[in-house]
């Protein structure tokens, strides 16, 4: 019988290990610099697809564009995972930290507003 993993976030760590196994990039400066630049590029690709949705399709999200955007979002997540890896942080801890932050803000009625530590 397979041992049940009680960590509901373990899939994120498995994904992170997979990302690391597919990471092929040069060491430039500190190890997180390359994936940070890659993340910016992929965010730009998401923006570009959405820009073209307005330019070419009058703002209508076609099924084809949606598939393209989802692929780019996957690239964004890959780079986020790699940045976490380069900082020796579990991807699940990134997710958990974000959930805790947002839950706290939600419970205190602080979802709106500005400031990282509200
Ligand atoms: Mg891409």
PDB file of C-alpha atoms in Angstrom, residues 44-102:
ATOM      1  CA  UNK A  44       6.114  40.315 -21.069  1.00  0.00           C
ATOM      2  CA  UNK A  45       4.999  37.435 -23.288  1.00  0.00           C
ATOM      3  CA  UNK A  46       1.720  37.186 -21.338  1.00  0.00           C
ATOM      4  CA  UNK A  47       1.225  40.946 -21.746  1.00  0.00           C
ATOM      5  CA  UNK A  48       2.034  40.741 -25.452  1.00  0.00           C
ATOM      6  CA  UNK A  49      -0.559  38.018 -26.031  1.00  0.00           C
ATOM      7  CA  UNK A  50      -3.180  40.068 -24.219  1.00  0.00           C
ATOM      8  CA  UNK A  51      -2.186  43.192 -26.166  1.00  0.00           C
ATOM      9  CA  UNK A  52      -2.646  41.285 -29.418  1.00  0.00           C
ATOM     10  CA  UNK A  53      -6.017  40.038 -28.180  1.00  0.00           C
ATOM     11  CA  UNK A  54      -7.136  43.686 -28.203  1.00  0.00           C
ATOM     12  CA  UNK A  55      -5.270  44.560 -31.396  1.00  0.00           C
ATOM     13  CA  UNK A  56      -6.341  41.580 -33.472  1.00  0.00           C
ATOM     14  CA  UNK A  57      -9.561  40.303 -31.900  1.00  0.00           C
ATOM     15  CA  UNK A  58     -11.228  43.453 -30.521  1.00  0.00           C
ATOM     16  CA  UNK A  59     -10.517  42.265 -26.967  1.00  0.00           C
ATOM     17  CA  UNK A  60     -12.258  38.948 -27.443  1.00  0.00           C
ATOM     18  CA  UNK A  61     -10.501  36.040 -25.781  1.00  0.00           C
ATOM     19  CA  UNK A  62     -10.520  33.324 -28.409  1.00  0.00           C
ATOM     20  CA  UNK A  63      -9.909  29.716 -27.429  1.00  0.00           C
ATOM     21  CA  UNK A  64      -6.656  29.817 -29.415  1.00  0.00           C
ATOM     22  CA  UNK A  65      -5.419  32.912 -27.550  1.00  0.00           C
ATOM     23  CA  UNK A  66      -6.466  31.416 -24.225  1.00  0.00           C
ATOM     24  CA  UNK A  67      -4.341  28.336 -24.910  1.00  0.00           C
ATOM     25  CA  UNK A  68      -1.383  30.550 -25.852  1.00  0.00           C
ATOM     26  CA  UNK A  69      -1.775  32.673 -22.702  1.00  0.00           C
ATOM     27  CA  UNK A  70      -2.039  29.612 -20.468  1.00  0.00           C
ATOM     28  CA  UNK A  71       1.223  28.299 -21.957  1.00  0.00           C
ATOM     29  CA  UNK A  72       2.937  31.590 -21.150  1.00  0.00           C
ATOM     30  CA  UNK A  73       1.520  31.530 -17.615  1.00  0.00           C
ATOM     31  CA  UNK A  74       3.129  28.115 -17.249  1.00  0.00           C
ATOM     32  CA  UNK A  75       6.455  29.639 -18.293  1.00  0.00           C
ATOM     33  CA  UNK A  76       5.960  32.347 -15.640  1.00  0.00           C
ATOM     34  CA  UNK A  77       5.361  29.706 -12.965  1.00  0.00           C
ATOM     35  CA  UNK A  78       8.444  27.754 -14.103  1.00  0.00           C
ATOM     36  CA  UNK A  79      10.651  30.794 -13.556  1.00  0.00           C
ATOM     37  CA  UNK A  80       9.076  31.520 -10.182  1.00  0.00           C
ATOM     38  CA  UNK A  81       9.817  27.935  -9.174  1.00  0.00           C
ATOM     39  CA  UNK A  82      13.422  28.311 -10.327  1.00  0.00           C
ATOM     40  CA  UNK A  83      13.914  31.541  -8.394  1.00  0.00           C
ATOM     41  CA  UNK A  84      12.643  29.756  -5.280  1.00  0.00           C
ATOM     42  CA  UNK A  85      15.051  26.903  -6.012  1.00  0.00           C
ATOM     43  CA  UNK A  86      17.975  29.306  -6.387  1.00  0.00           C
ATOM     44  CA  UNK A  87      17.116  30.745  -2.966  1.00  0.00           C
ATOM     45  CA  UNK A  88      16.840  27.205  -1.559  1.00  0.00           C
ATOM     46  CA  UNK A  89      13.180  27.796  -0.703  1.00  0.00           C
ATOM     47  CA  UNK A  90      10.508  25.156  -1.174  1.00  0.00           C
ATOM     48  CA  UNK A  91       7.899  26.155  -3.738  1.00  0.00           C
ATOM     49  CA  UNK A  92       5.219  24.978  -1.328  1.00  0.00           C
ATOM     50  CA  UNK A  93       6.513  27.511   1.225  1.00  0.00           C
ATOM     51  CA  UNK A  94       6.101  30.292  -1.353  1.00  0.00           C
ATOM     52  CA  UNK A  95       2.490  29.205  -1.862  1.00  0.00           C
ATOM     53  CA  UNK A  96       1.822  28.753   1.860  1.00  0.00           C
ATOM     54  CA  UNK A  97       3.302  32.151   2.674  1.00  0.00           C
ATOM     55  CA  UNK A  98       1.105  33.814   0.084  1.00  0.00           C
ATOM     56  CA  UNK A  99      -2.003  32.036   1.369  1.00  0.00           C
ATOM     57  CA  UNK A 100      -1.206  33.045   4.948  1.00  0.00           C
ATOM     58  CA  UNK A 101      -0.631  36.677   3.936  1.00  0.00           C
ATOM     59  CA  UNK A 102      -3.843  36.925   1.930  1.00  0.00           C
TER      60      UNK A 102
END
